[in-house]
Amino acid sequence: MKLNHNVKMTYLVCLVYGVSSSVWNGTVLVSFLYTISGGSNAMVGYTEAAQGLSRLVTALPVGYFADKFSRSGVISVGGVLSFATVALMIFTVVSAGETAVNTSLYSMTAALCVWGLVDGVVWGPMQALFADSTPTGSRTTYYTIMFSCFLVASAVGPGMCVVLFIFLGDVWSLSQLKVVMLVGLGLKVPASVCLSDAPVAQVEGGFRFGSSASLENMDSATPPASPSPTRCAGLGAVPYILFASSFVSAIATGMTTKFFPLFFKNDVHMSPASVQGVYVVSPVALALCIGMAMTVSKSMGRVPTMLLFRGIGVAVLFAMVHLERYSSIWWVMVPLYIVRTALVDCTFAIQESLLMDAVPKSIRARWKSLDAITMVGFSGSAAVGGYLSDQHGYMYSFLITALIQAVSVLMIVPLLTIVPRFEVATSSDIVVGNASGETSENGSSLQEPLLQNTTRFGGGEV
């Protein structure tokens, strides 16, 4: 399986960006916000809600422009903007705690909102260009590799945090949280370089996509040799069903994701290094479940696999709530959390492949930009989860999350009658050979680099 430049660069960005984010933008960030807010779960949730709304401001219009003009150009602009955002975040973190509590919190909220704006610029177009560069019929494999890059990064980051916290004294102090956050933000610089000014290679031989990849042009003179996902009746409903399910799931997940670290800190009474250890093990468990899901999907089909794994994951969260009386015992709560998280998240690659198989290339960036709306649901519910955690405790929020996630799982049941059980490559969708400079539906080059600039480097544009 040969990878073209766009695919390789996406994997690299996922690795570098993921390590940075997993150092500062997870357990450490929520603990930092919790500390500067004077111990308020609600304020942590409100800050997350503000960041999600800011991402929506740029994501939808940027998705439209990326489809209409140049996806790689939009990504490069986002890379440049990310440099300024890193500088703003570093300044805000350094100054936090030196002013009144409200001032520090409001400054951090503003900086995170700017960060959300830049994320809205980058991620939709980047994932759309990645999808354009991968073949129908085996797209799940490519997305699994991409998700695996995130997994590796999400294990390396917390591992670095474990070392840092032990070296610093392993206590929940603002000074220690600042140091770890600054290290993570510093790692953001290489990711910004990758996005804004990386060397561009020519697309390598292998799979390549022509304008016939759109749904509008699937009725070609040569019919596909086997049933195609793009020929199934009702396929047009697939993106809407997946989006609706994802939105409901995001509402549920947003209520608790930011508060699991605080639950481990406040209720289970774990040290910073111990909590980070949980997030070192979680990606390993998730990787194992992804492998299992991929294997199962080859015999059961993609949609049944999603229902099976996500359904069991929700059941484990219900079990966790039922065992509330053991909430202070780490060897009860931590394994349940790890198993639940792995099962619920392990079908991401399968879901993304379903979406991209069903959406025409010409509007993929717009569909991926709808992730911003999902993030609004995720972020908005974080405000609700913070309030409920303050008023009723963390377990109450976990229960509401389990109930809503159960609904989101049921919402994908109709896909059983729409989507073929297995992925199939179509003759009209894939061309094998060398890149020849054809154009896609939006008029951009099929060899459009993930990253581009106006200068030259090594014979290619950068």
Short mmCIF file of C-alpha atoms in Angstrom, two decimals:
data_model
loop_
_atom_site.label_atom_id
_atom_site.label_comp_id
_atom_site.label_asym_id
_atom_site.label_seq_id
_atom_site.Cartn_x
_atom_site.Cartn_y
_atom_site.Cartn_z
CA MET A 1 0.00 0.00 0.00
CA LYS A 2 1.74 3.15 -1.24
CA LEU A 3 0.91 6.42 0.47
CA ASN A 4 0.85 9.74 -1.36
CA HIS A 5 2.20 12.92 0.18
CA ASN A 6 -1.14 14.13 1.54
CA VAL A 7 -1.68 10.93 3.48
CA LYS A 8 1.86 10.90 4.88
CA MET A 9 1.65 14.52 5.96
CA THR A 10 -1.69 13.96 7.66
CA TYR A 11 -0.19 11.11 9.65
CA LEU A 12 2.78 13.29 10.64
CA VAL A 13 0.56 16.17 11.76
CA CYS A 14 -1.61 13.77 13.77
CA LEU A 15 1.46 12.47 15.58
CA VAL A 16 3.07 15.83 16.35
CA TYR A 17 -0.15 17.68 17.09
CA GLY A 18 -1.46 14.76 19.13
CA VAL A 19 1.59 14.58 21.41
CA SER A 20 1.36 18.29 22.13
CA SER A 21 -2.38 18.24 22.79
CA SER A 22 -2.20 15.20 25.03
CA VAL A 23 0.40 16.97 27.18
CA TRP A 24 -1.44 20.25 27.76
CA ASN A 25 -5.01 20.02 26.45
CA GLY A 26 -6.43 17.22 28.55
CA THR A 27 -6.04 16.37 32.20
CA VAL A 28 -3.60 19.22 32.73
CA LEU A 29 -5.83 21.87 31.17
CA VAL A 30 -8.97 20.93 33.09
CA SER A 31 -6.99 20.77 36.33
CA PHE A 32 -5.46 24.16 35.50
CA LEU A 33 -8.90 25.68 34.87
CA TYR A 34 -10.31 24.03 37.99
CA THR A 35 -7.48 25.55 40.05
CA ILE A 36 -7.66 29.11 38.70
CA SER A 37 -11.48 29.09 39.00
CA GLY A 38 -11.29 28.33 42.72
CA GLY A 39 -12.47 24.72 42.39
CA SER A 40 -15.54 25.15 40.16
CA ASN A 41 -16.56 22.32 37.81
CA ALA A 42 -19.14 24.65 36.28
CA MET A 43 -16.52 27.20 35.26
CA VAL A 44 -14.48 24.46 33.61
CA GLY A 45 -17.59 23.52 31.62
CA TYR A 46 -18.39 27.12 30.66
CA THR A 47 -14.86 27.61 29.34
CA GLU A 48 -15.13 24.46 27.23
CA ALA A 49 -18.49 25.67 25.87
CA ALA A 50 -17.00 29.01 24.83
CA GLN A 51 -14.15 27.30 23.00
CA GLY A 52 -16.54 25.03 21.09
CA LEU A 53 -18.69 27.96 19.98
CA SER A 54 -15.63 29.82 18.72
CA ARG A 55 -14.67 26.86 16.56
CA LEU A 56 -18.09 26.94 14.90
CA VAL A 57 -17.55 30.57 13.85
CA THR A 58 -14.77 29.64 11.41
CA ALA A 59 -15.36 25.97 10.62
CA LEU A 60 -18.47 26.26 8.42
CA PRO A 61 -17.39 29.19 6.19
CA VAL A 62 -13.87 27.76 5.97
CA GLY A 63 -15.28 24.40 4.87
CA TYR A 64 -17.17 26.13 2.07
CA PHE A 65 -14.10 28.04 0.86
CA ALA A 66 -11.93 24.92 1.08
CA ASP A 67 -14.35 23.02 -1.18
CA LYS A 68 -14.71 25.96 -3.54
CA PHE A 69 -11.06 26.99 -3.88
CA SER A 70 -8.01 25.35 -2.25
CA ARG A 71 -8.01 23.04 0.72
CA SER A 72 -4.26 23.07 1.06
CA GLY A 73 -4.21 26.87 0.92
CA VAL A 74 -6.67 27.08 3.78
CA ILE A 75 -4.60 24.60 5.80
CA SER A 76 -1.46 26.69 5.28
CA VAL A 77 -3.24 29.81 6.52
CA GLY A 78 -4.31 27.86 9.60
CA GLY A 79 -0.72 26.81 10.19
CA VAL A 80 0.47 30.41 10.16
CA LEU A 81 -2.31 31.47 12.52
CA SER A 82 -1.42 28.67 14.91
CA PHE A 83 1.99 30.26 15.57
CA ALA A 84 0.31 33.39 16.89
CA THR A 85 -2.13 31.31 18.92
CA VAL A 86 0.69 29.39 20.62
CA ALA A 87 2.34 32.68 21.61
CA LEU A 88 -0.95 33.98 23.03
CA MET A 89 -1.53 30.78 25.01
CA ILE A 90 1.99 30.82 26.47
CA PHE A 91 1.56 34.42 27.62
CA THR A 92 -1.81 33.62 29.20
CA VAL A 93 -0.51 30.55 31.05
CA VAL A 94 2.52 32.38 32.41
CA SER A 95 0.41 35.27 33.69
CA ALA A 96 -2.33 33.08 35.23
CA GLY A 97 -2.48 33.27 39.01
CA GLU A 98 -0.68 36.59 39.13
CA THR A 99 -3.97 38.47 38.89
CA ALA A 100 -7.43 38.02 40.44
CA VAL A 101 -9.08 34.63 39.96
CA ASN A 102 -11.74 35.98 37.61
CA THR A 103 -9.18 37.86 35.49
CA SER A 104 -7.00 34.75 35.05
CA LEU A 105 -10.00 32.61 34.13
CA TYR A 106 -11.42 35.12 31.65
CA SER A 107 -8.02 35.58 29.99
CA MET A 108 -7.62 31.82 29.64
CA THR A 109 -11.14 31.50 28.23
CA ALA A 110 -10.41 34.18 25.63
CA ALA A 111 -7.15 32.49 24.61
CA LEU A 112 -8.90 29.11 24.26
CA CYS A 113 -11.57 30.73 22.10
CA VAL A 114 -8.87 31.99 19.75
CA TRP A 115 -7.46 28.47 19.72
CA GLY A 116 -10.90 27.19 18.75
CA LEU A 117 -11.05 29.62 15.83
CA VAL A 118 -7.77 28.28 14.44
CA ASP A 119 -8.83 24.65 14.92
CA GLY A 120 -11.93 25.44 12.86
CA VAL A 121 -9.69 26.64 10.03
CA VAL A 122 -7.42 23.59 9.94
CA TRP A 123 -9.15 20.32 10.74
CA GLY A 124 -12.13 20.19 8.35
CA PRO A 125 -10.13 20.91 5.18
CA MET A 126 -7.28 18.66 6.29
CA GLN A 127 -9.54 15.66 6.82
CA ALA A 128 -11.37 16.34 3.56
CA LEU A 129 -8.09 16.40 1.63
CA PHE A 130 -7.04 13.22 3.40
CA ALA A 131 -10.27 11.54 2.30
CA ASP A 132 -9.69 12.70 -1.29
CA SER A 133 -6.29 10.98 -1.20
CA THR A 134 -7.54 7.57 -0.05
CA PRO A 135 -9.43 4.96 -2.10
CA THR A 136 -13.01 3.85 -1.62
CA GLY A 137 -13.05 0.19 -0.71
CA SER A 138 -10.15 0.38 1.73
CA ARG A 139 -10.68 3.77 3.34
CA THR A 140 -11.29 2.20 6.74
CA THR A 141 -7.69 0.98 6.72
CA TYR A 142 -6.34 4.47 6.08
CA TYR A 143 -8.51 5.98 8.79
CA THR A 144 -7.44 3.26 11.18
CA ILE A 145 -3.80 4.20 10.59
CA MET A 146 -4.63 7.88 11.13
CA PHE A 147 -6.46 7.09 14.34
CA SER A 148 -3.54 4.91 15.41
CA CYS A 149 -1.25 7.92 14.99
CA PHE A 150 -3.47 9.81 17.39
CA LEU A 151 -3.38 6.84 19.74
CA VAL A 152 0.39 6.69 19.79
CA ALA A 153 0.52 10.43 20.41
CA SER A 154 -2.12 10.27 23.12
CA ALA A 155 -0.05 7.66 24.98
CA VAL A 156 3.29 9.43 24.53
CA GLY A 157 1.94 12.76 25.82
CA PRO A 158 0.64 11.48 29.17
CA GLY A 159 3.82 9.42 29.51
CA MET A 160 5.81 12.63 29.28
CA CYS A 161 3.48 14.17 31.87
CA VAL A 162 4.10 11.29 34.29
CA VAL A 163 7.84 11.96 34.11
CA LEU A 164 7.37 15.72 34.46
CA PHE A 165 5.05 15.49 37.46
CA ILE A 166 7.29 13.01 39.29
CA PHE A 167 10.27 15.27 38.65
CA LEU A 168 8.34 18.33 39.88
CA GLY A 169 6.95 16.68 43.04
CA ASP A 170 3.65 15.08 41.89
CA VAL A 171 1.16 17.44 43.55
CA TRP A 172 -1.81 19.36 42.15
CA SER A 173 -0.23 22.82 42.36
CA LEU A 174 -0.65 25.70 39.92
CA SER A 175 3.10 26.05 39.47
CA GLN A 176 3.50 22.41 38.40
CA LEU A 177 0.50 22.59 36.07
CA LYS A 178 2.00 25.69 34.44
CA VAL A 179 5.30 23.96 33.70
CA VAL A 180 3.61 20.97 32.09
CA MET A 181 1.31 23.20 30.02
CA LEU A 182 4.23 25.26 28.75
CA VAL A 183 6.07 22.10 27.67
CA GLY A 184 2.99 20.96 25.74
CA LEU A 185 2.49 24.32 24.09
CA GLY A 186 6.14 24.38 23.05
CA LEU A 187 5.61 21.08 21.26
CA LYS A 188 2.87 22.80 19.25
CA VAL A 189 5.45 24.74 17.27
CA PRO A 190 6.61 21.74 15.14
CA ALA A 191 2.97 20.99 14.33
CA SER A 192 2.48 24.57 13.16
CA VAL A 193 5.57 24.23 10.96
CA CYS A 194 4.13 21.08 9.37
CA LEU A 195 0.89 22.85 8.59
CA SER A 196 2.30 26.10 7.26
CA ASP A 197 5.59 25.45 5.48
CA ALA A 198 6.47 21.80 4.87
CA PRO A 199 8.22 20.36 1.78
CA VAL A 200 5.85 19.02 -0.84
CA ALA A 201 6.44 15.74 -2.62
CA GLN A 202 4.78 14.56 -5.80
CA VAL A 203 1.92 12.13 -5.41
CA GLU A 204 3.35 8.65 -5.63
CA GLY A 205 2.03 5.97 -7.90
CA GLY A 206 -0.96 4.05 -6.67
CA PHE A 207 -4.55 4.94 -6.07
CA ARG A 208 -5.80 8.14 -7.54
CA PHE A 209 -9.23 9.66 -7.85
CA GLY A 210 -10.98 11.26 -10.79
CA SER A 211 -14.04 13.46 -11.02
CA SER A 212 -16.12 10.32 -11.45
CA ALA A 213 -15.74 9.79 -7.71
CA SER A 214 -18.70 12.02 -6.99
CA LEU A 215 -22.11 10.55 -6.44
CA GLU A 216 -23.48 12.55 -9.35
CA ASN A 217 -21.17 10.75 -11.80
CA MET A 218 -21.35 7.20 -10.50
CA ASP A 219 -23.51 6.06 -13.44
CA SER A 220 -20.58 5.55 -15.76
CA ALA A 221 -20.51 3.46 -18.91
CA THR A 222 -18.73 0.66 -17.09
CA PRO A 223 -20.80 -0.60 -14.17
CA PRO A 224 -19.04 -1.76 -11.03
CA ALA A 225 -18.31 -5.43 -10.83
CA SER A 226 -19.87 -5.79 -7.41
CA PRO A 227 -22.39 -3.93 -5.24
CA SER A 228 -21.11 -0.48 -4.44
CA PRO A 229 -21.77 1.64 -1.37
CA THR A 230 -22.53 4.52 -3.66
CA ARG A 231 -25.28 2.59 -5.44
CA CYS A 232 -27.29 1.51 -2.43
CA ALA A 233 -30.77 2.91 -2.13
CA GLY A 234 -30.95 5.52 0.56
CA LEU A 235 -27.21 6.11 0.71
CA GLY A 236 -27.88 9.84 0.71
CA ALA A 237 -29.32 9.46 4.20
CA VAL A 238 -26.11 7.96 5.59
CA PRO A 239 -24.28 11.24 6.32
CA TYR A 240 -27.34 12.69 8.02
CA ILE A 241 -27.85 9.63 10.21
CA LEU A 242 -24.17 9.54 11.17
CA PHE A 243 -24.14 13.26 11.88
CA ALA A 244 -27.28 13.07 14.03
CA SER A 245 -25.91 10.13 16.00
CA SER A 246 -22.53 11.84 16.42
CA PHE A 247 -24.18 15.04 17.60
CA VAL A 248 -26.23 13.24 20.24
CA SER A 249 -23.19 11.21 21.29
CA ALA A 250 -21.14 14.41 21.55
CA ILE A 251 -23.74 15.95 23.85
CA ALA A 252 -23.44 12.90 26.09
CA THR A 253 -19.66 12.65 25.96
CA GLY A 254 -19.13 16.36 26.52
CA MET A 255 -20.88 16.14 29.87
CA THR A 256 -18.19 13.88 31.28
CA THR A 257 -14.98 13.83 29.20
CA LYS A 258 -13.52 16.92 30.84
CA PHE A 259 -14.59 15.75 34.28
CA PHE A 260 -13.21 12.21 34.40
CA PRO A 261 -9.74 13.57 35.30
CA LEU A 262 -11.31 15.72 38.03
CA PHE A 263 -13.26 12.68 39.22
CA PHE A 264 -10.00 10.74 39.55
CA LYS A 265 -8.43 13.73 41.31
CA ASN A 266 -11.23 14.66 43.70
CA ASP A 267 -13.20 11.45 44.34
CA VAL A 268 -10.67 8.68 43.71
CA HIS A 269 -7.89 10.84 45.27
CA MET A 270 -5.23 10.02 42.70
CA SER A 271 -2.01 12.02 42.25
CA PRO A 272 -1.20 13.86 39.00
CA ALA A 273 1.22 11.17 37.83
CA SER A 274 -1.32 8.43 38.64
CA VAL A 275 -4.08 10.16 36.67
CA GLN A 276 -1.72 10.61 33.73
CA GLY A 277 -0.92 6.91 34.00
CA VAL A 278 -4.59 6.18 33.31
CA TYR A 279 -4.28 8.11 30.06
CA VAL A 280 -1.13 6.21 29.11
CA VAL A 281 -2.94 2.88 29.41
CA SER A 282 -6.20 4.04 27.78
CA PRO A 283 -4.75 4.41 24.24
CA VAL A 284 -3.20 0.95 24.50
CA ALA A 285 -6.59 -0.54 25.37
CA LEU A 286 -8.17 1.50 22.60
CA ALA A 287 -5.63 0.21 20.07
CA LEU A 288 -6.45 -3.36 21.06
CA CYS A 289 -10.16 -2.69 20.65
CA ILE A 290 -9.60 -1.05 17.27
CA GLY A 291 -7.85 -4.18 16.08
CA MET A 292 -10.71 -6.29 17.39
CA ALA A 293 -13.29 -4.02 15.74
CA MET A 294 -11.49 -4.19 12.39
CA THR A 295 -11.37 -7.98 12.59
CA VAL A 296 -15.01 -8.27 13.61
CA SER A 297 -16.13 -5.85 10.88
CA LYS A 298 -14.66 -8.13 8.23
CA SER A 299 -17.08 -10.87 9.26
CA MET A 300 -20.03 -8.96 10.74
CA GLY A 301 -19.94 -5.82 8.63
CA ARG A 302 -19.26 -2.20 9.58
CA VAL A 303 -22.61 -1.13 11.01
CA PRO A 304 -23.18 -4.25 13.17
CA THR A 305 -19.66 -3.82 14.54
CA MET A 306 -20.38 -0.21 15.50
CA LEU A 307 -23.57 -1.26 17.28
CA LEU A 308 -21.86 -4.10 19.12
CA PHE A 309 -18.83 -2.26 20.46
CA ARG A 310 -20.54 1.03 21.27
CA GLY A 311 -23.44 -0.79 22.92
CA ILE A 312 -21.15 -2.76 25.22
CA GLY A 313 -19.24 0.43 26.04
CA VAL A 314 -22.42 2.17 27.16
CA ALA A 315 -23.31 -0.86 29.29
CA VAL A 316 -19.93 -0.63 31.04
CA LEU A 317 -20.60 3.03 31.90
CA PHE A 318 -23.93 2.01 33.45
CA ALA A 319 -22.02 -0.58 35.48
CA MET A 320 -19.60 2.10 36.65
CA VAL A 321 -22.50 4.22 37.91
CA HIS A 322 -24.07 1.20 39.60
CA LEU A 323 -20.84 0.64 41.54
CA GLU A 324 -20.81 4.19 42.92
CA ARG A 325 -20.15 2.93 46.44
CA TYR A 326 -16.69 1.88 45.24
CA SER A 327 -15.93 5.28 43.66
CA SER A 328 -12.94 5.87 45.94
CA ILE A 329 -11.30 2.56 44.98
CA TRP A 330 -9.06 3.13 41.96
CA TRP A 331 -8.75 -0.53 40.98
CA VAL A 332 -12.54 -0.65 40.50
CA MET A 333 -13.11 2.70 38.76
CA VAL A 334 -10.01 2.93 36.57
CA PRO A 335 -10.38 -0.45 34.75
CA LEU A 336 -14.07 0.24 34.10
CA TYR A 337 -13.25 3.66 32.70
CA ILE A 338 -10.50 2.29 30.43
CA VAL A 339 -12.68 -0.51 29.06
CA ARG A 340 -15.66 1.81 28.54
CA THR A 341 -13.61 4.41 26.71
CA ALA A 342 -11.91 1.87 24.47
CA LEU A 343 -15.18 0.22 23.42
CA VAL A 344 -17.05 3.46 22.74
CA ASP A 345 -14.24 5.05 20.70
CA CYS A 346 -12.80 2.10 18.79
CA THR A 347 -15.21 2.33 15.82
CA PHE A 348 -14.15 5.85 14.84
CA ALA A 349 -12.31 4.68 11.70
CA ILE A 350 -15.28 2.60 10.61
CA GLN A 351 -17.65 5.53 11.02
CA GLU A 352 -15.37 7.92 9.15
CA SER A 353 -15.02 5.49 6.25
CA LEU A 354 -18.81 5.17 6.05
CA LEU A 355 -19.18 8.94 5.95
CA MET A 356 -16.52 9.54 3.30
CA ASP A 357 -17.80 6.68 1.12
CA ALA A 358 -21.24 8.30 1.10
CA VAL A 359 -20.24 11.95 0.59
CA PRO A 360 -19.12 13.33 -2.82
CA LYS A 361 -15.56 14.59 -2.90
CA SER A 362 -16.75 18.06 -3.93
CA ILE A 363 -18.43 18.69 -0.56
CA ARG A 364 -16.34 16.65 1.86
CA ALA A 365 -14.74 19.68 3.52
CA ARG A 366 -18.17 21.10 4.24
CA TRP A 367 -19.31 17.83 5.78
CA LYS A 368 -16.18 17.60 7.91
CA SER A 369 -16.73 21.21 8.96
CA LEU A 370 -20.00 20.05 10.49
CA ASP A 371 -17.77 18.48 13.13
CA ALA A 372 -17.73 22.00 14.53
CA ILE A 373 -21.46 21.75 15.19
CA THR A 374 -20.83 18.43 16.91
CA MET A 375 -18.16 20.15 18.97
CA VAL A 376 -20.71 22.79 19.99
CA GLY A 377 -22.88 19.99 21.35
CA PHE A 378 -19.85 18.50 23.07
CA SER A 379 -18.74 21.84 24.50
CA GLY A 380 -22.19 23.09 25.39
CA SER A 381 -22.98 19.95 27.33
CA ALA A 382 -19.69 20.38 29.21
CA ALA A 383 -21.27 23.44 30.82
CA VAL A 384 -24.25 21.31 31.86
CA GLY A 385 -21.97 18.52 33.07
CA GLY A 386 -19.95 20.95 35.18
CA TYR A 387 -23.08 22.35 36.78
CA LEU A 388 -24.49 18.88 37.50
CA SER A 389 -21.16 17.75 38.94
CA ASP A 390 -21.14 20.68 41.33
CA GLN A 391 -24.75 20.12 42.36
CA HIS A 392 -25.11 16.33 42.37
CA GLY A 393 -21.65 14.83 42.01
CA TYR A 394 -19.74 13.28 39.12
CA MET A 395 -21.66 9.98 39.08
CA TYR A 396 -24.93 11.75 38.35
CA SER A 397 -23.38 13.26 35.21
CA PHE A 398 -22.02 9.85 34.23
CA LEU A 399 -25.54 8.39 34.47
CA ILE A 400 -27.02 11.07 32.20
CA THR A 401 -24.17 10.48 29.77
CA ALA A 402 -24.88 6.74 29.61
CA LEU A 403 -28.58 7.33 28.93
CA ILE A 404 -27.92 9.78 26.08
CA GLN A 405 -25.19 7.61 24.58
CA ALA A 406 -27.62 4.70 24.50
CA VAL A 407 -29.94 6.85 22.38
CA SER A 408 -27.09 7.73 20.00
CA VAL A 409 -26.33 4.04 19.48
CA LEU A 410 -29.95 3.27 18.65
CA MET A 411 -29.96 6.08 16.08
CA ILE A 412 -27.58 4.19 13.78
CA VAL A 413 -29.74 1.05 13.66
CA PRO A 414 -31.42 2.20 10.38
CA LEU A 415 -28.02 1.97 8.67
CA LEU A 416 -28.34 -1.81 8.85
CA THR A 417 -30.84 -1.60 5.98
CA ILE A 418 -28.94 1.02 3.96
CA VAL A 419 -25.21 0.31 4.08
CA PRO A 420 -23.66 -2.83 2.53
CA ARG A 421 -22.10 -5.11 5.09
CA PHE A 422 -18.63 -4.83 3.58
CA GLU A 423 -16.51 -2.18 1.85
CA VAL A 424 -16.27 -2.55 -1.91
CA ALA A 425 -13.99 -0.71 -4.33
CA THR A 426 -15.77 0.52 -7.48
CA SER A 427 -14.28 0.63 -10.95
CA SER A 428 -15.61 4.13 -11.56
CA ASP A 429 -14.21 5.43 -8.31
CA ILE A 430 -10.59 4.29 -8.46
CA VAL A 431 -7.82 4.60 -11.01
CA VAL A 432 -4.56 2.80 -10.52
CA GLY A 433 -1.41 4.25 -11.97
CA ASN A 434 0.62 7.44 -12.03
CA ALA A 435 -0.70 10.89 -11.24
CA SER A 436 -1.52 12.74 -14.44
CA GLY A 437 -2.84 16.06 -13.26
CA GLU A 438 -6.58 15.51 -13.61
CA THR A 439 -8.82 17.77 -11.65
CA SER A 440 -11.46 17.15 -9.05
CA GLU A 441 -15.00 18.44 -9.00
CA ASN A 442 -14.03 21.69 -7.32
CA GLY A 443 -11.44 22.39 -9.98
CA SER A 444 -8.40 21.82 -7.77
CA SER A 445 -5.60 19.48 -8.74
CA LEU A 446 -5.94 15.89 -7.72
CA GLN A 447 -2.31 16.14 -6.70
CA GLU A 448 -3.09 19.14 -4.51
CA PRO A 449 -0.61 19.00 -1.65
CA LEU A 450 -1.82 18.95 1.90
CA LEU A 451 0.47 21.89 2.56
CA GLN A 452 1.50 24.53 0.12
CA ASN A 453 3.18 27.90 -0.11
CA THR A 454 4.43 30.16 -2.86
CA THR A 455 8.12 29.23 -2.69
CA ARG A 456 9.96 26.25 -4.14
CA PHE A 457 11.76 23.48 -2.34
CA GLY A 458 13.48 20.51 -3.87
CA GLY A 459 11.57 20.76 -7.12
CA GLY A 460 8.16 20.80 -5.43
CA GLU A 461 6.02 23.58 -4.11
CA VAL A 462 5.97 24.29 -0.41
#
